[in-house]
Amino acid sequence: MENLAMGNYGVYVWSCFGLTLAVIVFSDWRARLRHKRVYREIEVRIKALEERQ
Amino acid sequence: MWKFFHRLASPPHFYRLAAVFAPWFALPALVLIAYGVYAGLFLAPMDYQQGDAFRIIYVHVPSAYLSIMAYMIMAISGGIGLIWRMKLAHAVAAAAAPLGAAFTFLALVTGSIWGRPMWGTWWEWGDPRLTSELILLFLYFGYMALRGAIDDTAKADKASAVLALVGVVNVVIVHYSVEWWSSLHQGQTLLKEGGPAMDPGMLYPLLAMILGFTFLFGSLLLRRVRTEVLFRERRTRWVREMILSPEGS
């Protein structure tokens, strides 16, 4: 518990580490999501074109 | 050598290569950050002046360093795209901007949280380092807004590259602000003449975090550039063949 309290600076220290983790996870999730979305859009368009031909 | 760069800059080649390399950047990033977080929070000795609040540097310093590095990558790539008309360079610049903005935001917020107990204030407008770093965040926002406002990709590439190059002036100001003007922010510690002014127990976790964040940035950037390349090349033959191939990607 003493380690977690960080000499009364716990709120400041843990909030910084928590925020950093959140931003990194969010960036990673956004990158994956955008890739899936772009890939899916292209896939749908190309397959629709193929079916038409 | 030129042949190698020419081949690397080919979108289909880069697209496949980035998929291979991204996990190889992520792996050392995870190991280094795991060590850096554990050693920084629990093994590094307490600072005699700042107490345990100094541990915020383990996320603040790598974020601040990446905020500048991402901008330089964005500006240099934009410049290469303008001069040599390399499409991949513009894709790199476009992909680096949101990451740079994220790390600049982190540097500003973690710095502000550290400033509250140390300086007694969340923010100091008169401080050149804080203000120039905030301008850097606005430059990233401006860059992304400019790209978003222009539908024609080639025109957006050119206009945003010029903006990124002009903004390099601010990066120089961010870096040297603590030397040129009187600042609340502390001066150089790692790049100080005569070596870093830090206890090795504090220094090694910090170096691990900086290196780990760099690998993480590399992995995230490769994946974002891959998406950017895919989007830009969506009407090309190689994308069509890749999508229709049984393996896909």
Short mmCIF file of C-alpha atoms in Angstrom, two decimals:
data_model
loop_
_atom_site.label_atom_id
_atom_site.label_comp_id
_atom_site.label_asym_id
_atom_site.label_seq_id
_atom_site.Cartn_x
_atom_site.Cartn_y
_atom_site.Cartn_z
CA MET A 1 0.00 0.00 0.00
CA GLU A 2 2.89 2.33 0.78
CA ASN A 3 4.19 1.81 -2.75
CA LEU A 4 0.79 2.67 -4.20
CA ALA A 5 0.50 5.84 -2.10
CA MET A 6 3.72 7.20 -3.68
CA GLY A 7 4.35 9.44 -0.68
CA ASN A 8 1.01 11.28 -1.05
CA TYR A 9 1.66 11.87 -4.76
CA GLY A 10 -0.22 8.69 -5.75
CA VAL A 11 -3.13 10.53 -7.39
CA TYR A 12 -0.75 12.48 -9.63
CA VAL A 13 1.57 9.57 -10.48
CA TRP A 14 -1.12 6.93 -11.12
CA SER A 15 -3.34 9.29 -13.09
CA CYS A 16 -0.40 10.03 -15.45
CA PHE A 17 0.39 6.33 -15.96
CA GLY A 18 -3.32 5.49 -16.36
CA LEU A 19 -3.88 8.26 -18.87
CA THR A 20 -0.81 7.20 -20.87
CA LEU A 21 -2.05 3.60 -20.99
CA ALA A 22 -5.52 4.78 -22.06
CA VAL A 23 -4.14 6.97 -24.88
CA ILE A 24 -1.86 4.18 -26.16
CA VAL A 25 -4.68 1.59 -26.07
CA PHE A 26 -7.02 4.06 -27.79
CA SER A 27 -4.44 4.82 -30.53
CA ASP A 28 -3.91 1.12 -31.14
CA TRP A 29 -7.68 0.42 -31.22
CA ARG A 30 -8.29 3.35 -33.61
CA ALA A 31 -5.53 2.12 -35.95
CA ARG A 32 -6.98 -1.42 -36.04
CA LEU A 33 -10.55 -0.14 -36.48
CA ARG A 34 -9.63 2.20 -39.34
CA HIS A 35 -7.70 -0.53 -41.13
CA LYS A 36 -10.63 -2.95 -40.84
CA ARG A 37 -13.06 -0.27 -42.05
CA VAL A 38 -10.94 0.77 -45.04
CA TYR A 39 -10.27 -2.85 -45.99
CA ARG A 40 -13.95 -3.78 -45.69
CA GLU A 41 -15.08 -0.79 -47.81
CA ILE A 42 -12.62 -1.66 -50.57
CA GLU A 43 -13.55 -5.34 -50.38
CA VAL A 44 -17.29 -4.59 -50.71
CA ARG A 45 -16.69 -2.24 -53.67
CA ILE A 46 -14.38 -4.63 -55.52
CA LYS A 47 -16.64 -7.66 -54.96
CA ALA A 48 -19.67 -5.68 -56.16
CA LEU A 49 -17.76 -4.72 -59.30
CA GLU A 50 -16.69 -8.32 -59.87
CA GLU A 51 -20.28 -9.56 -59.58
CA ARG A 52 -21.46 -6.97 -62.07
CA GLN A 53 -18.90 -8.08 -64.68
CA MET B 1 21.08 1.72 -52.62
CA TRP B 2 18.68 3.86 -54.72
CA LYS B 3 17.16 0.67 -56.05
CA PHE B 4 16.48 -0.46 -52.48
CA PHE B 5 14.76 2.84 -51.57
CA HIS B 6 12.83 2.84 -54.82
CA ARG B 7 11.58 -0.69 -54.09
CA LEU B 8 10.78 0.19 -50.47
CA ALA B 9 8.77 3.20 -51.60
CA SER B 10 6.63 1.05 -53.87
CA PRO B 11 3.18 0.92 -52.15
CA PRO B 12 2.50 -2.83 -52.56
CA HIS B 13 5.99 -3.70 -51.33
CA PHE B 14 5.72 -1.36 -48.35
CA TYR B 15 2.23 -2.63 -47.53
CA ARG B 16 3.48 -6.21 -47.21
CA LEU B 17 6.74 -5.25 -45.48
CA ALA B 18 4.93 -3.12 -42.85
CA ALA B 19 2.72 -6.07 -41.92
CA VAL B 20 5.85 -8.13 -41.24
CA PHE B 21 7.74 -5.44 -39.31
CA ALA B 22 4.94 -3.96 -37.15
CA PRO B 23 4.86 -6.91 -34.68
CA TRP B 24 8.67 -6.90 -34.50
CA PHE B 25 8.51 -3.30 -33.29
CA ALA B 26 5.68 -4.08 -30.87
CA LEU B 27 7.51 -6.92 -29.14
CA PRO B 28 10.59 -4.98 -27.89
CA ALA B 29 8.25 -2.08 -27.08
CA LEU B 30 6.24 -4.29 -24.71
CA VAL B 31 9.34 -5.72 -23.02
CA LEU B 32 11.08 -2.34 -22.59
CA ILE B 33 7.93 -0.53 -21.40
CA ALA B 34 7.10 -3.34 -18.94
CA TYR B 35 10.62 -3.09 -17.47
CA GLY B 36 10.57 0.72 -17.52
CA VAL B 37 7.19 0.96 -15.77
CA TYR B 38 8.12 -1.56 -13.07
CA ALA B 39 11.62 -0.17 -12.45
CA GLY B 40 10.44 3.44 -12.71
CA LEU B 41 7.58 3.01 -10.26
CA PHE B 42 9.06 0.57 -7.75
CA LEU B 43 12.85 0.23 -8.09
CA ALA B 44 14.13 3.73 -8.89
CA PRO B 45 15.14 5.68 -5.78
CA MET B 46 12.93 8.57 -4.67
CA ASP B 47 14.07 12.04 -5.75
CA TYR B 48 15.37 14.05 -2.78
CA GLN B 49 13.50 17.21 -3.84
CA GLN B 50 10.42 15.99 -5.71
CA GLY B 51 9.74 12.80 -3.76
CA ASP B 52 7.78 10.14 -5.66
CA ALA B 53 6.17 12.75 -7.94
CA PHE B 54 9.33 12.62 -10.07
CA ARG B 55 8.16 9.18 -11.34
CA ILE B 56 5.84 11.02 -13.72
CA ILE B 57 8.93 11.64 -15.89
CA TYR B 58 8.79 7.98 -16.98
CA VAL B 59 5.73 8.77 -19.09
CA HIS B 60 6.19 12.52 -19.54
CA VAL B 61 9.70 12.53 -21.04
CA PRO B 62 9.10 9.77 -23.66
CA SER B 63 5.82 11.45 -24.67
CA ALA B 64 7.48 14.86 -25.00
CA TYR B 65 10.35 13.37 -27.02
CA LEU B 66 7.89 11.58 -29.34
CA SER B 67 5.81 14.74 -29.78
CA ILE B 68 8.87 16.32 -31.40
CA MET B 69 10.09 13.21 -33.24
CA ALA B 70 6.64 12.62 -34.79
CA TYR B 71 6.57 16.21 -36.00
CA MET B 72 10.01 15.91 -37.55
CA ILE B 73 8.98 12.66 -39.29
CA MET B 74 5.85 14.43 -40.55
CA ALA B 75 7.77 17.46 -41.81
CA ILE B 76 10.66 15.52 -43.38
CA SER B 77 8.25 13.09 -45.06
CA GLY B 78 6.17 16.02 -46.29
CA GLY B 79 9.35 17.65 -47.67
CA ILE B 80 10.41 14.42 -49.41
CA GLY B 81 6.90 14.09 -50.85
CA LEU B 82 7.03 17.66 -52.15
CA ILE B 83 10.51 17.44 -53.65
CA TRP B 84 10.60 13.90 -55.01
CA ARG B 85 6.81 13.45 -55.38
CA MET B 86 6.98 10.20 -53.48
CA LYS B 87 3.45 9.08 -52.62
CA LEU B 88 4.59 6.91 -49.73
CA ALA B 89 6.25 9.91 -48.05
CA HIS B 90 2.93 11.78 -47.98
CA ALA B 91 1.25 8.68 -46.55
CA VAL B 92 3.87 8.57 -43.77
CA ALA B 93 3.32 12.26 -42.99
CA ALA B 94 -0.46 11.83 -42.87
CA ALA B 95 -0.17 8.77 -40.61
CA ALA B 96 2.30 10.43 -38.21
CA ALA B 97 0.04 13.41 -37.43
CA PRO B 98 -2.59 11.74 -35.18
CA LEU B 99 0.14 9.86 -33.30
CA GLY B 100 2.13 13.06 -32.81
CA ALA B 101 -0.98 14.82 -31.55
CA ALA B 102 -1.67 11.97 -29.09
CA PHE B 103 1.85 12.10 -27.65
CA THR B 104 1.85 15.91 -27.51
CA PHE B 105 -1.45 15.76 -25.61
CA LEU B 106 0.10 13.24 -23.20
CA ALA B 107 3.22 15.38 -22.72
CA LEU B 108 1.08 18.44 -21.95
CA VAL B 109 -1.33 16.71 -19.56
CA THR B 110 1.29 14.67 -17.66
CA GLY B 111 3.46 17.81 -17.43
CA SER B 112 0.52 19.76 -16.09
CA ILE B 113 -0.29 17.04 -13.52
CA TRP B 114 3.36 17.05 -12.43
CA GLY B 115 3.35 20.87 -12.25
CA ARG B 116 0.44 21.00 -9.80
CA PRO B 117 2.32 19.57 -6.77
CA MET B 118 5.77 20.82 -7.88
CA TRP B 119 5.07 24.37 -9.07
CA GLY B 120 1.73 24.83 -7.32
CA THR B 121 -0.06 25.43 -10.63
CA TRP B 122 -1.53 23.32 -13.43
CA TRP B 123 -0.40 25.75 -16.10
CA GLU B 124 1.85 28.78 -16.53
CA TRP B 125 1.18 30.86 -19.64
CA GLY B 126 4.45 32.75 -19.33
CA ASP B 127 6.52 29.59 -19.63
CA PRO B 128 8.02 29.23 -23.14
CA ARG B 129 8.31 25.42 -23.06
CA LEU B 130 4.66 24.91 -22.08
CA THR B 131 3.34 27.49 -24.53
CA SER B 132 5.43 26.25 -27.48
CA GLU B 133 4.39 22.65 -26.76
CA LEU B 134 0.73 23.77 -26.78
CA ILE B 135 1.35 25.50 -30.13
CA LEU B 136 2.79 22.17 -31.34
CA LEU B 137 -0.52 20.48 -30.46
CA PHE B 138 -2.41 23.18 -32.38
CA LEU B 139 -0.07 22.65 -35.35
CA TYR B 140 -0.97 18.96 -35.37
CA PHE B 141 -4.68 19.84 -35.18
CA GLY B 142 -4.24 22.41 -37.96
CA TYR B 143 -2.39 19.88 -40.12
CA MET B 144 -5.15 17.26 -39.69
CA ALA B 145 -7.92 19.83 -40.21
CA LEU B 146 -6.24 21.07 -43.41
CA ARG B 147 -5.96 17.52 -44.76
CA GLY B 148 -9.58 16.85 -43.85
CA ALA B 149 -10.77 20.05 -45.52
CA ILE B 150 -9.29 19.24 -48.95
CA ASP B 151 -10.94 16.39 -50.87
CA ASP B 152 -8.25 16.07 -53.51
CA THR B 153 -5.51 13.92 -51.91
CA ALA B 154 -2.69 15.36 -54.04
CA LYS B 155 -3.66 18.95 -53.14
CA ALA B 156 -4.10 18.00 -49.46
CA ASP B 157 -0.63 16.40 -49.50
CA LYS B 158 1.01 19.53 -50.90
CA ALA B 159 -0.78 22.05 -48.67
CA SER B 160 -0.24 20.01 -45.49
CA ALA B 161 3.43 19.40 -46.32
CA VAL B 162 4.02 23.16 -46.60
CA LEU B 163 2.26 23.71 -43.25
CA ALA B 164 4.35 20.95 -41.63
CA LEU B 165 7.58 22.47 -42.96
CA VAL B 166 6.69 25.96 -41.73
CA GLY B 167 5.86 24.51 -38.30
CA VAL B 168 9.40 23.17 -37.88
CA VAL B 169 10.27 26.65 -36.55
CA ASN B 170 8.10 25.86 -33.52
CA VAL B 171 9.86 22.52 -32.97
CA VAL B 172 13.19 24.36 -32.72
CA ILE B 173 11.56 26.76 -30.22
CA VAL B 174 10.17 23.85 -28.16
CA HIS B 175 13.61 22.24 -28.00
CA TYR B 176 15.69 25.32 -27.16
CA SER B 177 13.10 27.30 -25.18
CA VAL B 178 14.57 26.24 -21.83
CA GLU B 179 17.99 27.54 -22.90
CA TRP B 180 16.92 30.74 -24.66
CA TRP B 181 14.49 32.07 -22.06
CA SER B 182 14.01 31.89 -18.34
CA SER B 183 11.62 28.99 -17.77
CA LEU B 184 9.93 27.18 -14.91
CA HIS B 185 10.64 24.00 -16.83
CA GLN B 186 13.93 22.35 -15.94
CA GLY B 187 16.78 22.43 -18.45
CA GLN B 188 18.41 19.55 -20.31
CA THR B 189 19.05 16.55 -18.06
CA LEU B 190 19.71 13.65 -20.44
CA LEU B 191 21.54 15.56 -23.17
CA LYS B 192 23.55 17.65 -20.74
CA GLU B 193 27.23 18.27 -21.46
CA GLY B 194 29.31 15.76 -19.52
CA GLY B 195 26.56 13.11 -19.54
CA PRO B 196 23.13 12.75 -17.95
CA ALA B 197 22.70 14.37 -14.53
CA MET B 198 20.79 11.43 -13.07
CA ASP B 199 21.33 8.51 -10.73
CA PRO B 200 21.75 5.29 -12.81
CA GLY B 201 18.84 3.73 -10.88
CA MET B 202 16.61 6.50 -12.25
CA LEU B 203 18.30 6.78 -15.62
CA TYR B 204 18.08 3.17 -16.90
CA PRO B 205 14.29 2.85 -16.54
CA LEU B 206 13.94 6.23 -18.27
CA LEU B 207 16.14 5.13 -21.18
CA ALA B 208 14.14 1.88 -21.40
CA MET B 209 10.90 3.87 -21.53
CA ILE B 210 12.23 6.23 -24.22
CA LEU B 211 13.40 3.29 -26.34
CA GLY B 212 10.20 1.34 -25.65
CA PHE B 213 8.01 4.29 -26.63
CA THR B 214 10.09 4.70 -29.81
CA PHE B 215 9.47 1.07 -30.79
CA LEU B 216 5.79 1.46 -29.91
CA PHE B 217 5.57 4.57 -32.06
CA GLY B 218 7.30 2.66 -34.87
CA SER B 219 4.78 -0.16 -34.65
CA LEU B 220 1.77 2.17 -34.54
CA LEU B 221 3.16 4.28 -37.37
CA LEU B 222 3.80 1.28 -39.63
CA ARG B 223 0.23 0.07 -39.13
CA ARG B 224 -1.23 3.52 -39.77
CA VAL B 225 0.88 4.04 -42.90
CA ARG B 226 -0.30 0.63 -44.12
CA THR B 227 -3.93 1.74 -43.81
CA GLU B 228 -3.12 5.07 -45.46
CA VAL B 229 -1.42 3.26 -48.38
CA LEU B 230 -4.37 0.90 -48.74
CA PHE B 231 -6.83 3.81 -48.84
CA ARG B 232 -4.79 5.80 -51.37
CA GLU B 233 -4.23 2.76 -53.60
CA ARG B 234 -7.82 1.50 -53.35
CA ARG B 235 -8.41 1.80 -57.09
CA THR B 236 -5.18 0.10 -58.17
CA ARG B 237 -4.71 -3.34 -59.62
CA TRP B 238 -2.52 -4.71 -56.83
CA VAL B 239 -5.16 -3.88 -54.19
CA ARG B 240 -7.85 -5.55 -56.30
CA GLU B 241 -5.69 -8.65 -56.74
CA MET B 242 -4.83 -8.75 -53.05
CA ILE B 243 -8.48 -8.47 -51.98
CA LEU B 244 -9.56 -11.16 -54.44
CA SER B 245 -6.70 -13.50 -53.57
CA PRO B 246 -7.66 -16.36 -51.19
CA GLU B 247 -5.21 -15.13 -48.50
CA GLY B 248 -6.40 -11.49 -48.58
CA SER B 249 -4.63 -9.40 -45.90
#
